[in-house]
XYZ file of C-alpha atoms in Angstrom:
433
model
C 21.019 -37.062 29.660
C 17.878 -35.485 28.274
C 18.520 -31.867 27.469
C 16.683 -30.322 24.526
C 17.419 -27.233 22.422
C 14.601 -24.699 21.832
C 14.943 -23.427 18.342
C 13.980 -20.081 16.731
C 10.915 -21.176 14.682
C 10.028 -20.053 11.159
C 6.778 -18.372 11.643
C 6.340 -17.287 7.978
C 7.684 -18.297 4.621
C 9.812 -15.138 4.468
C 11.174 -15.121 7.947
C 14.899 -15.474 8.217
C 15.363 -14.278 11.811
C 13.218 -13.551 14.770
C 13.337 -11.212 17.766
C 12.568 -12.383 21.259
C 9.730 -10.145 22.558
C 9.609 -11.720 26.011
C 10.117 -14.974 27.828
C 6.990 -16.291 29.499
C 9.057 -18.614 31.583
C 12.216 -17.947 33.636
C 15.221 -20.274 34.080
C 14.243 -22.923 36.572
C 10.476 -22.757 35.730
C 8.542 -25.995 35.075
C 7.221 -26.223 31.531
C 4.555 -28.525 30.179
C 4.404 -29.975 26.652
C 2.504 -27.596 24.387
C 2.876 -24.589 26.798
C 3.987 -21.184 25.648
C 7.508 -20.432 26.776
C 8.452 -17.480 24.624
C 6.875 -14.695 22.512
C 8.781 -14.108 19.147
C 8.385 -11.189 16.761
C 8.554 -12.461 13.175
C 8.536 -10.347 10.096
C 4.707 -10.343 10.268
C 3.365 -10.690 13.805
C 4.103 -11.473 17.490
C 3.557 -15.160 18.096
C 3.322 -17.343 21.175
C 5.831 -20.196 20.798
C 5.061 -23.558 22.501
C 7.486 -26.294 23.474
C 7.509 -29.896 22.250
C 8.926 -30.994 25.635
C 8.085 -31.294 29.305
C 10.623 -30.412 31.931
C 12.326 -27.266 33.154
C 13.540 -24.189 31.333
C 17.258 -24.648 32.184
C 18.987 -21.799 30.384
C 18.056 -18.872 28.062
C 20.588 -18.351 25.263
C 18.889 -15.418 23.471
C 17.535 -12.827 25.920
C 14.417 -10.621 25.363
C 15.110 -7.884 22.812
C 17.808 -9.872 20.959
C 17.498 -11.510 17.570
C 18.531 -14.942 16.263
C 18.443 -16.773 12.879
C 15.703 -19.227 12.206
C 16.755 -22.730 13.307
C 19.278 -21.559 15.920
C 19.064 -22.494 19.508
C 17.546 -19.903 21.813
C 17.194 -21.874 25.059
C 17.632 -25.270 26.715
C 14.998 -27.418 28.396
C 16.080 -30.172 30.843
C 13.717 -33.021 31.648
C 14.696 -33.109 35.294
C 15.871 -30.507 37.762
C 19.083 -32.316 38.299
C 20.059 -31.673 34.665
C 19.616 -27.874 34.845
C 23.223 -27.324 35.895
C 24.426 -29.629 33.078
C 22.433 -27.580 30.612
C 24.035 -24.420 31.887
C 27.410 -26.066 31.391
C 26.632 -26.930 27.853
C 25.620 -23.391 27.109
C 29.082 -22.251 28.171
C 30.839 -24.849 26.124
C 31.472 -25.234 22.444
C 29.744 -28.625 22.194
C 26.162 -27.437 22.604
C 24.712 -29.028 19.500
C 26.759 -32.231 19.892
C 25.759 -32.888 23.492
C 22.100 -31.823 23.445
C 19.247 -33.848 22.171
C 17.435 -31.576 19.796
C 14.665 -31.498 17.316
C 15.420 -30.285 13.719
C 11.894 -28.925 13.381
C 10.952 -25.421 14.488
C 8.558 -25.149 17.408
C 4.896 -24.725 16.668
C 3.531 -21.244 17.159
C 0.115 -19.736 17.635
C -0.970 -16.131 17.580
C -2.804 -15.068 20.674
C -4.758 -11.902 21.553
C -2.675 -11.705 24.691
C 0.881 -12.555 25.521
C 2.217 -13.523 29.026
C 1.173 -12.347 32.377
C 1.446 -11.827 36.013
C 0.193 -15.024 37.651
C 1.173 -18.675 37.715
C -0.242 -20.779 34.896
C -0.732 -24.420 33.888
C 0.477 -25.602 37.252
C 4.015 -24.190 36.728
C 6.207 -22.631 39.352
C 6.244 -19.381 37.509
C 7.514 -16.689 39.876
C 4.727 -14.681 41.548
C 4.972 -10.942 40.873
C 6.722 -11.196 37.517
C 5.073 -8.727 35.190
C 4.702 -9.708 31.585
C 2.399 -7.893 29.150
C 1.718 -7.984 25.493
C 3.989 -5.837 23.251
C 1.063 -3.616 22.276
C 0.105 -3.146 25.927
C 3.685 -2.137 26.854
C 3.814 0.340 24.043
C 0.496 1.997 25.014
C 1.478 2.026 28.684
C 4.730 3.824 27.840
C 2.931 6.384 25.597
C 0.224 7.047 28.257
C 2.619 6.836 31.235
C 0.604 4.020 32.832
C 2.171 1.944 35.558
C 1.676 -1.663 34.526
C 2.221 -2.954 38.053
C -0.982 -1.295 39.124
C -3.140 -3.172 36.661
C -4.821 -6.601 36.752
C -4.817 -8.074 33.250
C -7.999 -9.196 31.642
C -6.405 -11.683 29.286
C -5.983 -15.464 29.920
C -4.465 -16.140 33.322
C -4.546 -12.446 34.102
C -2.409 -11.333 31.191
C -2.222 -7.617 30.597
C -3.396 -6.709 27.092
C -3.767 -3.497 25.121
C -7.540 -3.318 25.954
C -6.652 -2.996 29.656
C -4.556 0.110 28.980
C -7.164 1.587 26.675
C -9.976 1.017 29.132
C -7.999 2.806 31.902
C -7.198 5.671 29.543
C -10.825 6.012 28.517
C -11.907 6.267 32.165
C -9.270 8.879 32.857
C -7.815 6.860 35.731
C -4.209 6.886 34.643
C -1.760 9.228 36.428
C -1.915 12.890 35.122
C 0.735 13.363 32.551
C 1.735 15.744 29.881
C 0.216 14.518 26.635
C 2.610 12.832 24.365
C 2.697 14.461 20.923
C 2.408 12.001 18.069
C 5.472 11.709 15.858
C 5.332 13.767 12.665
C 4.632 11.718 9.508
C 7.588 10.921 7.340
C 7.511 10.218 3.540
C 7.168 6.627 2.491
C 8.172 5.275 -0.850
C 6.179 2.115 -0.418
C 2.489 2.370 -1.314
C 0.158 1.362 1.573
C -3.470 1.616 2.405
C -4.488 4.151 5.020
C -4.948 2.757 8.540
C -8.700 3.480 8.659
C -10.319 2.928 5.266
C -12.670 5.796 4.453
C -10.882 8.547 6.379
C -7.489 10.196 5.799
C -4.761 9.385 8.366
C -1.098 10.192 8.697
C 1.387 7.495 7.856
C 2.709 5.959 11.107
C 6.267 6.835 11.873
C 8.809 6.001 14.427
C 9.880 9.017 16.477
C 13.529 9.994 15.842
C 15.958 12.692 16.861
C 17.465 14.613 13.929
C 20.852 13.143 13.084
C 20.011 9.899 14.847
C 20.210 6.466 13.068
C 17.167 4.382 13.982
C 17.532 0.637 13.351
C 15.006 -1.011 11.097
C 12.347 -2.985 12.824
C 11.750 -6.635 12.085
C 8.815 -5.670 9.865
C 10.866 -3.053 7.971
C 13.636 -5.515 7.419
C 11.137 -7.971 5.982
C 9.843 -5.300 3.612
C 13.436 -4.570 2.498
C 14.005 -8.249 1.744
C 10.770 -8.548 -0.183
C 11.367 -5.445 -2.225
C 14.936 -6.497 -3.098
C 13.570 -9.875 -4.169
C 11.225 -8.285 -6.730
C 14.053 -6.529 -8.578
C 14.802 -9.612 -10.654
C 11.136 -9.954 -11.750
C 10.332 -8.348 -15.170
C 7.279 -6.237 -14.688
C 5.153 -3.755 -16.691
C 2.504 -1.316 -15.792
C -0.896 -0.384 -17.339
C -2.991 2.612 -16.260
C -6.676 3.151 -16.612
C -9.244 5.881 -15.655
C -12.517 4.710 -14.007
C -15.581 6.810 -13.436
C -16.802 6.234 -9.901
C -20.103 8.125 -9.640
C -22.156 4.928 -9.379
C -19.702 3.367 -6.886
C -19.602 6.510 -4.734
C -23.406 6.613 -4.645
C -23.641 2.955 -3.620
C -21.013 3.566 -0.870
C -23.012 6.443 0.603
C -26.116 4.258 0.660
C -24.537 1.287 2.511
C -21.790 2.995 4.503
C -23.981 3.190 7.612
C -24.255 -0.613 7.503
C -20.477 -0.918 8.160
C -19.453 -1.302 4.533
C -16.013 0.175 3.725
C -14.656 1.423 0.411
C -11.731 -0.988 0.749
C -14.184 -3.925 0.849
C -16.077 -2.599 -2.092
C -12.914 -2.266 -4.206
C -11.698 -5.667 -3.108
C -15.009 -7.195 -3.988
C -15.061 -5.489 -7.413
C -11.487 -6.690 -8.170
C -12.297 -10.217 -6.970
C -15.398 -10.512 -9.119
C -13.544 -9.246 -12.137
C -10.742 -11.828 -11.537
C -13.292 -14.619 -11.964
C -13.105 -13.726 -15.696
C -9.372 -13.282 -15.712
C -7.730 -16.219 -13.853
C -4.405 -15.407 -15.323
C -4.294 -12.149 -13.383
C -4.876 -14.192 -10.284
C -2.050 -16.597 -11.086
C 1.625 -16.508 -10.178
C 4.886 -17.692 -11.750
C 6.852 -20.760 -10.639
C 9.819 -22.587 -12.140
C 7.465 -25.364 -13.134
C 5.071 -23.050 -14.875
C 1.967 -20.861 -14.256
C 0.247 -21.527 -10.870
C -3.463 -20.986 -11.209
C -4.876 -20.489 -7.718
C -8.210 -22.146 -6.822
C -9.227 -19.257 -4.618
C -9.340 -15.492 -5.196
C -7.736 -13.980 -2.026
C -7.245 -10.212 -2.040
C -4.316 -8.784 -0.068
C -4.553 -5.153 0.989
C -1.400 -3.278 2.002
C -1.662 -1.708 5.468
C 0.938 0.464 7.224
C 2.063 -0.695 10.640
C 2.169 1.668 13.614
C 5.891 0.880 14.368
C 7.069 0.829 10.803
C 6.863 -1.498 7.884
C 3.701 -2.884 6.317
C 1.592 -6.018 6.255
C -1.018 -7.306 3.783
C -4.059 -8.742 5.551
C -5.953 -11.107 3.135
C -9.608 -11.080 2.361
C -10.026 -14.754 1.520
C -12.569 -15.840 -1.203
C -13.430 -12.195 -1.644
C -15.430 -12.996 -4.733
C -17.779 -15.366 -2.936
C -18.271 -13.519 0.378
C -21.029 -10.922 0.691
C -20.029 -7.241 0.993
C -21.236 -6.952 4.597
C -19.272 -9.971 5.897
C -16.333 -8.838 3.844
C -16.375 -5.466 5.540
C -16.619 -7.001 9.003
C -13.750 -9.298 8.184
C -11.621 -6.396 6.944
C -12.147 -4.376 10.076
C -11.165 -7.426 12.260
C -8.066 -8.018 10.084
C -6.884 -4.415 10.379
C -7.463 -4.337 14.131
C -5.527 -7.613 14.654
C -2.805 -6.653 12.188
C -2.015 -3.536 14.269
C -2.018 -5.668 17.412
C 0.280 -8.217 15.681
C -2.216 -10.961 16.173
C -2.774 -12.230 12.635
C -2.456 -15.970 11.926
C -0.044 -16.751 9.046
C -2.888 -17.810 6.767
C -4.291 -14.289 7.240
C -1.329 -12.491 5.715
C 0.476 -14.940 3.386
C -2.348 -16.466 1.367
C -3.010 -13.601 -1.039
C -3.220 -14.161 -4.703
C -3.659 -10.480 -5.842
C -2.868 -7.308 -4.013
C -4.547 -3.864 -3.707
C -2.611 -0.832 -2.577
C -4.821 2.284 -2.006
C -3.392 5.806 -1.437
C -6.631 7.515 -2.638
C -7.441 8.631 0.874
C -4.265 10.639 0.914
C -5.318 12.560 -2.221
C -2.758 10.746 -4.356
C -3.725 10.831 -8.065
C -1.573 8.113 -9.453
C 1.330 5.899 -8.300
C 3.191 2.768 -9.130
C 2.998 -0.178 -6.814
C 5.789 -2.724 -6.292
C 4.879 -6.308 -7.142
C 4.835 -8.580 -4.059
C 6.942 -11.800 -4.164
C 4.864 -14.787 -5.109
C 2.021 -12.852 -6.864
C 1.318 -11.983 -10.469
C -0.251 -8.589 -10.015
C -0.854 -5.622 -7.744
C -3.332 -2.790 -8.386
C -2.478 0.718 -7.220
C -5.558 2.906 -6.581
C -5.553 6.739 -6.615
C -8.088 9.270 -5.432
C -11.453 9.720 -6.968
C -11.794 13.352 -8.081
C -14.319 15.442 -10.095
C -13.127 15.864 -13.642
C -14.442 17.705 -16.660
C -15.024 15.167 -19.446
C -16.581 15.034 -22.875
C -19.809 13.058 -22.900
C -21.042 10.653 -25.621
C -23.351 13.343 -27.059
C -20.445 15.819 -27.537
C -21.129 17.963 -24.518
C -19.095 18.544 -21.395
C -19.906 17.116 -18.028
C -18.374 16.610 -14.533
C -17.618 12.971 -13.521
C -15.939 11.499 -10.442
C -12.888 9.597 -11.718
C -10.034 7.642 -10.243
C -6.862 6.398 -11.881
C -5.656 2.876 -11.293
C -2.356 1.418 -12.260
C -1.670 -2.301 -12.419
C 1.889 -3.831 -12.100
C 2.113 -7.305 -13.421
C 4.730 -10.070 -13.870
C 5.631 -10.058 -17.524
C 6.786 -13.637 -17.420
C 3.166 -14.869 -17.384
C 0.971 -11.820 -17.974
C 1.072 -9.573 -21.072
C -0.210 -6.084 -21.831
C -3.380 -7.274 -23.492
C -4.261 -9.493 -20.457
C -3.901 -6.590 -18.011
C -5.750 -4.202 -20.324
C -8.675 -6.566 -20.670
C -8.844 -7.035 -16.886
C -8.876 -3.209 -16.287
C -11.482 -2.766 -18.955
C -13.842 -5.258 -17.304
C -13.159 -3.835 -13.817
C -14.167 -0.373 -15.104
C -17.267 -1.760 -16.730
C -18.394 -3.366 -13.405
C -17.673 -0.202 -11.422
C -19.228 2.205 -13.888
C -22.299 0.303 -15.057
C -23.226 -2.273 -12.466
C -21.783 -1.488 -8.993
C -25.063 -2.629 -7.311
C -24.133 -6.168 -8.166
C -21.425 -5.964 -5.539
C -24.107 -6.144 -2.822
C -25.780 -9.232 -4.229
């Protein structure tokens, strides 16, 4: 008998359980080795999960919308049609693991711009007329009252993706409906970057009825676990005031070329970290881990709750224009839950920017596995005493670094902030070179 268990894969280093977004295949469908069978929501993104085996999807153990721990069985695949009934019997018995041939490794997963769709694919006997769309597309369709069954998807094999809904909305072809009011923003105790760097935006919130208890999303639960994990880390904080007149002038000059303030700040931090490798390091039981790359994570709020930290890799070496294009792509794909693991878990230093919300100063919580995080406040005009003893008005922002005191000390953090301020105040043009 050749019946295999499909396991809930570990799609990130922090993932402990996953939620089934949708099954691409139905019980009885033919599956090819390496073919996507299910879409899983991890603590970071929605991922297409492929199968190691060829055969038939015999039985689904965990239905769409349900969660399961990493490593637990979520379905059976039978190598022949004759074994489908045997697999169903196994699912109803207590000897599932003992009688099924299973692989101890989680299934490989890949992020795709589109999830499952309406038509047959890869030669399978997928049922005609079965509508499957990406989670983002379903959410948009619900908000805009769009009937998905009237659409032909533009994704691979006719998959319905968010762009299909947006294109229909822009053309005004969707059925006339009463506009859906956006949910009112709610306070958040976790510092995050605004959704669109450069312009203020409300913090996304999940709509709720007063008195109602809304379960945490997978993303929010991941944030909870990460924040609790940092409690045992001894941290300290150092604040610094930076004059931004030169940086603001530079930003106005190159903003029309697609440069964002987030990219400028990330570049400035990354260049400064070249002189301060300890601030780019992290603690381990074996000692201090000095990272070979300078990868800047930037906290971004998710539309449906929680946050994610897309990573600008090698930010010190990439030119500011490419860095800005990369940042825009990362944010767009983060909101569509399409980031690859390397794009959100490879950070070595984190930025959290609440300046666009007018926040003067705040403390950021140190992410697990990193040595420092820099909280950035708003740049405001301030009356200051000049070097010649007169008064002047300068644009200034307050930054506040939180560091792991097991490997980084106050003098290290202060020296880093001093050099960061020197770069921003006296030589911001170097960020474009």
